[in-house]
């Protein structure tokens, strides 16, 4: 059987990141909005939302909407209060073209873990594939 | 799952808290009884505060598709509600497009450094620029300050290295 897929680009991920007591296999490079730094974020298809570290949220100037109730979300690192934000994440390309995703992030001032790319918040509407031989993540628009 | 509001004359809602259309039609043909009020007949989508409460509960319960359906339904009934429009935007499925970002750097030296050394810094955020470590600290804000001092807006590569559990 031959399956062919077309991708816009591909990047190299870091393997076997250790997050607390949980080992997560893929840390993917990404830019957030127009911030100059490149972050390695954990690609976690078991997480609904992306999670933005508080320090990055402060750089972006995002704050909760006054008067709006907070969300309490349960994570593998515990339960956190916060809110949702929309922010662009860019996957840079070592090969091909970079893509942007208009992603939804959970932000909590108390979040103590890494930056996370979740399923409903980001990956749901992308075509992705991994090649462990190259530590490559390939991505495409739908 | 049933999201009917207790005391609201038995109006039926489906799994996303949206009024069941067939039952709504059936009820629309019935004359209100003594205990039924105009308020009780309002569809869920018309009560923004109630919709927002249910939205939060659905999101907290990880029922994202149900939340998306509820906010889409309620926004039709309340197109001028800024709160609902904000939630509709937040819950909209992500959209991937070709990047508008102009500036990318070759980060292979930083990636090579991270591949070799990051496990030596458990529990730290690491910043690497020009192939060398700029900062390692459990506090990301301190790492960001160190980056600005060291390389300004040229930026660095940042990675969180959790505690190695072997």
Tab-separated table of C-alpha atoms in Angstrom:
chain	number	residue	atom	x	y	z
A	1	UNK	CA	0.000	0.000	0.000
A	2	UNK	CA	1.275	3.443	-0.871
A	3	UNK	CA	-0.137	6.483	0.882
A	4	UNK	CA	0.851	9.940	-0.247
A	5	UNK	CA	0.304	13.107	1.726
A	6	UNK	CA	1.388	16.640	0.930
A	7	UNK	CA	2.850	18.841	3.652
A	8	UNK	CA	3.653	22.542	3.787
A	9	UNK	CA	6.776	22.125	5.878
A	10	UNK	CA	8.666	20.228	8.494
A	11	UNK	CA	10.725	20.939	11.591
A	12	UNK	CA	12.901	19.003	13.994
A	13	UNK	CA	11.546	18.150	17.416
A	14	UNK	CA	13.266	17.286	20.673
A	15	UNK	CA	12.673	13.785	21.884
A	16	UNK	CA	11.851	12.501	25.350
A	17	UNK	CA	11.288	15.676	27.312
A	18	UNK	CA	10.742	14.928	30.984
A	19	UNK	CA	7.930	16.877	32.580
A	20	UNK	CA	7.605	16.187	36.257
A	21	UNK	CA	6.705	12.553	36.671
A	22	UNK	CA	5.489	12.297	33.092
A	23	UNK	CA	7.636	11.694	30.068
A	24	UNK	CA	6.311	13.402	26.956
A	25	UNK	CA	7.855	12.376	23.694
A	26	UNK	CA	7.622	15.437	21.455
A	27	UNK	CA	8.791	18.982	22.141
A	28	UNK	CA	8.110	21.059	19.042
A	29	UNK	CA	9.674	24.429	18.126
A	30	UNK	CA	7.259	27.327	17.793
A	31	UNK	CA	6.990	31.100	17.934
A	32	UNK	CA	4.187	32.842	19.786
A	33	UNK	CA	2.752	35.937	18.087
A	34	UNK	CA	5.647	38.301	17.311
A	35	UNK	CA	7.795	37.432	20.328
A	36	UNK	CA	11.432	37.033	19.268
A	37	UNK	CA	12.180	33.828	21.162
A	38	UNK	CA	11.631	30.323	19.853
A	39	UNK	CA	9.956	28.002	22.378
A	40	UNK	CA	9.955	24.238	22.494
A	41	UNK	CA	6.399	23.296	23.400
A	42	UNK	CA	5.142	19.864	24.282
A	43	UNK	CA	2.826	18.401	21.691
A	44	UNK	CA	0.164	16.711	23.800
A	45	UNK	CA	-2.794	15.346	21.884
A	46	UNK	CA	-4.317	14.270	25.201
A	47	UNK	CA	-4.716	17.892	26.235
A	48	UNK	CA	-7.695	19.790	24.846
A	49	UNK	CA	-6.150	23.233	25.104
A	50	UNK	CA	-2.758	24.711	24.575
A	51	UNK	CA	-1.239	26.019	27.799
A	52	UNK	CA	0.676	29.287	27.859
A	53	UNK	CA	3.164	29.845	30.688
A	54	UNK	CA	2.328	32.925	32.734
A	55	UNK	CA	5.617	34.604	31.885
A	56	UNK	CA	4.833	34.395	28.169
A	57	UNK	CA	1.309	35.672	28.788
A	58	UNK	CA	2.796	38.699	30.544
A	59	UNK	CA	5.057	39.396	27.559
A	60	UNK	CA	1.991	39.310	25.320
A	61	UNK	CA	0.114	41.584	27.708
A	62	UNK	CA	-2.857	39.264	28.056
A	63	UNK	CA	-4.988	39.454	31.176
A	64	UNK	CA	-8.355	37.998	32.151
A	65	UNK	CA	-11.430	39.929	31.083
A	66	UNK	CA	-12.632	41.916	34.134
A	67	UNK	CA	-15.766	40.466	35.636
A	68	UNK	CA	-15.614	37.240	33.679
A	69	UNK	CA	-15.548	34.091	35.833
A	70	UNK	CA	-12.390	32.032	35.735
A	71	UNK	CA	-12.122	28.502	34.431
A	72	UNK	CA	-10.803	25.669	36.546
A	73	UNK	CA	-9.135	23.022	34.430
A	74	UNK	CA	-7.753	19.741	35.582
A	75	UNK	CA	-4.323	18.853	34.247
A	76	UNK	CA	-1.794	16.159	34.907
A	77	UNK	CA	0.026	18.662	37.122
A	78	UNK	CA	-3.085	19.418	39.173
A	79	UNK	CA	-6.047	21.768	38.940
A	80	UNK	CA	-5.513	25.376	37.845
A	81	UNK	CA	-7.666	28.487	37.604
A	82	UNK	CA	-7.293	30.638	34.557
A	83	UNK	CA	-8.892	31.760	31.337
A	84	UNK	CA	-8.735	31.155	27.580
A	85	UNK	CA	-6.930	33.358	25.077
A	86	UNK	CA	-6.475	33.217	21.341
A	87	UNK	CA	-2.895	33.691	20.098
A	88	UNK	CA	-1.006	32.825	16.951
A	89	UNK	CA	1.537	30.020	17.077
A	90	UNK	CA	4.010	29.643	14.229
A	91	UNK	CA	5.707	26.390	13.329
A	92	UNK	CA	9.020	27.289	11.704
A	93	UNK	CA	10.148	25.106	8.841
A	94	UNK	CA	13.550	23.486	8.386
A	95	UNK	CA	12.134	22.322	5.077
A	96	UNK	CA	9.251	23.828	3.137
A	97	UNK	CA	7.071	26.649	4.456
A	98	UNK	CA	6.245	27.702	7.998
A	99	UNK	CA	2.618	27.754	9.042
A	100	UNK	CA	0.635	29.811	11.541
A	101	UNK	CA	-2.164	28.451	13.646
A	102	UNK	CA	-4.721	30.688	15.322
A	103	UNK	CA	-4.691	28.704	18.551
A	104	UNK	CA	-6.622	28.773	21.823
A	105	UNK	CA	-4.578	28.799	25.013
A	106	UNK	CA	-5.390	28.217	28.640
A	107	UNK	CA	-3.583	30.784	30.765
A	108	UNK	CA	-3.130	30.464	34.498
A	109	UNK	CA	-0.863	32.629	36.601
A	110	UNK	CA	-0.186	29.502	38.672
A	111	UNK	CA	0.706	27.059	35.879
A	112	UNK	CA	4.054	25.497	36.756
A	113	UNK	CA	4.572	23.306	33.716
A	114	UNK	CA	5.826	23.731	30.175
A	115	UNK	CA	4.217	25.339	27.184
A	116	UNK	CA	1.749	22.812	25.760
A	117	UNK	CA	0.201	22.440	22.315
A	118	UNK	CA	-3.148	20.700	22.709
A	119	UNK	CA	-5.561	19.003	20.389
A	120	UNK	CA	-8.651	21.224	20.311
A	121	UNK	CA	-6.627	24.372	20.787
A	122	UNK	CA	-4.157	23.809	17.971
A	123	UNK	CA	-3.519	20.474	16.329
A	124	UNK	CA	-7.080	19.488	15.496
A	125	UNK	CA	-7.145	21.278	12.157
A	126	UNK	CA	-3.623	20.495	10.934
A	127	UNK	CA	-2.294	17.543	9.033
A	128	UNK	CA	0.736	16.257	10.923
A	129	UNK	CA	3.121	13.351	10.640
A	130	UNK	CA	6.255	12.374	12.488
A	131	UNK	CA	9.391	10.641	11.275
A	132	UNK	CA	11.336	9.326	14.271
A	133	UNK	CA	14.374	8.561	12.100
A	134	UNK	CA	14.784	12.262	11.390
A	135	UNK	CA	13.124	13.556	14.595
A	136	UNK	CA	10.962	15.435	12.114
A	137	UNK	CA	7.449	16.772	12.461
A	138	UNK	CA	5.741	17.486	9.156
A	139	UNK	CA	2.756	19.817	9.066
A	140	UNK	CA	0.221	21.195	6.648
A	141	UNK	CA	-2.914	23.271	6.384
A	142	UNK	CA	-6.115	21.399	5.699
B	1	UNK	CA	-27.017	13.913	29.344
B	2	UNK	CA	-29.838	16.362	29.948
B	3	UNK	CA	-29.385	20.049	30.518
B	4	UNK	CA	-32.970	20.998	31.199
B	5	UNK	CA	-33.335	23.786	33.697
B	6	UNK	CA	-35.221	22.635	36.793
B	7	UNK	CA	-38.463	24.485	37.178
B	8	UNK	CA	-38.571	25.599	33.583
B	9	UNK	CA	-41.686	23.722	32.507
B	10	UNK	CA	-39.929	20.672	31.241
B	11	UNK	CA	-38.354	22.215	28.139
B	12	UNK	CA	-35.993	19.648	26.657
B	13	UNK	CA	-32.422	20.350	25.681
B	14	UNK	CA	-30.101	18.133	23.807
B	15	UNK	CA	-26.539	17.311	24.769
B	16	UNK	CA	-25.260	20.784	24.062
B	17	UNK	CA	-27.924	22.566	26.045
B	18	UNK	CA	-29.717	23.611	22.850
B	19	UNK	CA	-33.481	23.412	22.857
B	20	UNK	CA	-34.800	20.334	21.139
B	21	UNK	CA	-36.427	21.733	18.011
B	22	UNK	CA	-39.148	19.104	17.649
B	23	UNK	CA	-40.189	19.347	21.245
B	24	UNK	CA	-39.982	23.124	20.963
B	25	UNK	CA	-42.464	22.991	18.093
B	26	UNK	CA	-44.735	20.690	20.046
B	27	UNK	CA	-44.595	22.965	23.038
B	28	UNK	CA	-45.173	26.010	20.901
B	29	UNK	CA	-48.557	24.637	19.984
B	30	UNK	CA	-49.591	24.053	23.577
B	31	UNK	CA	-51.225	26.752	25.607
B	32	UNK	CA	-49.309	27.712	28.734
B	33	UNK	CA	-50.632	26.204	31.911
B	34	UNK	CA	-51.099	28.147	35.097
B	35	UNK	CA	-47.541	27.566	36.242
B	36	UNK	CA	-45.966	28.463	32.905
B	37	UNK	CA	-44.728	31.982	32.387
B	38	UNK	CA	-43.331	33.838	29.421
B	39	UNK	CA	-39.935	33.795	31.140
B	40	UNK	CA	-40.082	30.022	31.450
B	41	UNK	CA	-40.659	29.704	27.712
B	42	UNK	CA	-37.514	31.610	26.766
B	43	UNK	CA	-35.103	29.401	24.862
B	44	UNK	CA	-31.749	28.821	26.498
B	45	UNK	CA	-29.904	30.823	23.867
B	46	UNK	CA	-31.752	33.976	24.900
B	47	UNK	CA	-30.389	33.914	28.447
B	48	UNK	CA	-26.775	34.965	28.037
B	49	UNK	CA	-25.844	34.557	31.684
B	50	UNK	CA	-27.223	31.025	31.711
B	51	UNK	CA	-25.416	30.210	28.474
B	52	UNK	CA	-22.144	31.478	29.911
B	53	UNK	CA	-22.578	29.379	33.048
B	54	UNK	CA	-23.194	26.290	30.936
B	55	UNK	CA	-20.308	27.112	28.636
B	56	UNK	CA	-17.916	27.246	31.550
B	57	UNK	CA	-19.252	23.956	32.888
B	58	UNK	CA	-18.862	22.288	29.493
B	59	UNK	CA	-15.320	23.591	29.053
B	60	UNK	CA	-14.341	22.578	32.564
B	61	UNK	CA	-15.817	19.151	31.816
B	62	UNK	CA	-13.674	18.928	28.665
B	63	UNK	CA	-16.779	18.844	26.435
B	64	UNK	CA	-15.389	21.145	23.791
B	65	UNK	CA	-17.641	20.120	20.890
B	66	UNK	CA	-20.722	20.630	23.041
B	67	UNK	CA	-19.426	24.048	24.105
B	68	UNK	CA	-18.820	24.988	20.468
B	69	UNK	CA	-22.340	23.961	19.510
B	70	UNK	CA	-23.877	25.838	22.431
B	71	UNK	CA	-22.031	29.070	21.741
B	72	UNK	CA	-22.877	28.865	18.020
B	73	UNK	CA	-26.551	28.416	18.846
B	74	UNK	CA	-26.603	31.142	21.499
B	75	UNK	CA	-24.723	33.623	19.317
B	76	UNK	CA	-27.439	33.332	16.688
B	77	UNK	CA	-29.988	34.331	19.309
B	78	UNK	CA	-27.767	37.086	20.739
B	79	UNK	CA	-25.626	38.427	17.894
B	80	UNK	CA	-24.869	41.621	19.829
B	81	UNK	CA	-23.562	39.925	22.952
B	82	UNK	CA	-19.864	40.777	23.194
B	83	UNK	CA	-19.321	38.016	25.738
B	84	UNK	CA	-20.792	35.364	23.458
B	85	UNK	CA	-18.852	36.656	20.474
B	86	UNK	CA	-15.659	36.481	22.510
B	87	UNK	CA	-16.424	32.880	23.514
B	88	UNK	CA	-17.313	31.995	19.932
B	89	UNK	CA	-13.896	33.251	18.858
B	90	UNK	CA	-12.101	31.400	21.661
B	91	UNK	CA	-13.880	28.139	20.884
B	92	UNK	CA	-13.587	28.353	17.116
B	93	UNK	CA	-11.548	25.436	15.743
B	94	UNK	CA	-7.950	26.440	15.113
B	95	UNK	CA	-7.087	27.497	11.597
B	96	UNK	CA	-3.732	26.847	9.944
B	97	UNK	CA	-2.427	29.200	7.269
B	98	UNK	CA	0.909	29.863	5.623
B	99	UNK	CA	2.953	31.941	8.026
B	100	UNK	CA	2.969	35.730	7.960
B	101	UNK	CA	6.066	35.820	10.163
B	102	UNK	CA	9.012	37.389	8.355
B	103	UNK	CA	11.935	36.449	10.530
B	104	UNK	CA	13.274	32.963	11.173
B	105	UNK	CA	16.723	31.950	12.290
B	106	UNK	CA	18.735	28.804	11.849
B	107	UNK	CA	18.502	27.262	15.303
B	108	UNK	CA	20.477	24.090	14.658
B	109	UNK	CA	23.326	25.111	17.053
B	110	UNK	CA	20.808	25.729	19.823
B	111	UNK	CA	19.031	22.441	19.123
B	112	UNK	CA	22.323	20.561	19.203
B	113	UNK	CA	23.171	22.171	22.541
B	114	UNK	CA	19.774	21.210	23.952
B	115	UNK	CA	20.035	17.649	22.684
B	116	UNK	CA	23.397	17.273	24.407
B	117	UNK	CA	23.000	19.214	27.640
B	118	UNK	CA	19.384	19.839	28.616
B	119	UNK	CA	19.127	16.770	30.850
B	120	UNK	CA	21.818	18.339	33.052
B	121	UNK	CA	19.327	21.038	34.151
B	122	UNK	CA	16.308	19.270	35.627
B	123	UNK	CA	13.456	21.522	36.671
B	124	UNK	CA	14.782	24.492	34.713
B	125	UNK	CA	13.794	26.666	31.835
B	126	UNK	CA	16.786	26.863	29.519
B	127	UNK	CA	17.637	29.650	27.114
B	128	UNK	CA	20.215	29.018	24.426
B	129	UNK	CA	21.489	31.553	21.900
B	130	UNK	CA	24.353	31.407	19.424
B	131	UNK	CA	24.942	27.812	20.399
B	132	UNK	CA	25.573	28.471	24.090
B	133	UNK	CA	23.576	28.565	27.298
B	134	UNK	CA	22.293	32.020	28.230
B	135	UNK	CA	20.262	31.132	31.305
B	136	UNK	CA	18.928	28.178	33.278
B	137	UNK	CA	16.407	28.840	36.001
B	138	UNK	CA	13.130	27.378	37.299
B	139	UNK	CA	11.607	30.858	36.859
B	140	UNK	CA	10.858	31.626	33.204
B	141	UNK	CA	10.671	35.371	33.862
B	142	UNK	CA	14.245	35.396	35.140
B	143	UNK	CA	15.288	33.479	32.039
B	144	UNK	CA	13.536	36.020	29.819
B	145	UNK	CA	15.306	38.883	31.602
B	146	UNK	CA	18.653	37.154	31.090
B	147	UNK	CA	17.888	36.735	27.386
B	148	UNK	CA	17.123	40.433	26.953
B	149	UNK	CA	20.361	41.342	28.773
B	150	UNK	CA	22.434	38.909	26.705
B	151	UNK	CA	21.042	39.084	23.199
B	152	UNK	CA	18.330	41.738	23.251
B	153	UNK	CA	15.580	41.248	20.750
B	154	UNK	CA	17.605	38.792	18.675
B	155	UNK	CA	15.894	36.187	20.788
B	156	UNK	CA	16.896	32.804	22.090
B	157	UNK	CA	15.658	29.250	21.999
B	158	UNK	CA	13.758	28.391	25.180
B	159	UNK	CA	13.015	24.899	26.436
B	160	UNK	CA	11.578	23.602	29.692
B	161	UNK	CA	13.443	20.651	31.109
B	162	UNK	CA	11.425	18.855	33.730
B	163	UNK	CA	12.732	16.623	36.445
B	164	UNK	CA	14.368	13.577	34.939
B	165	UNK	CA	12.638	10.516	36.283
B	166	UNK	CA	15.044	8.161	34.589
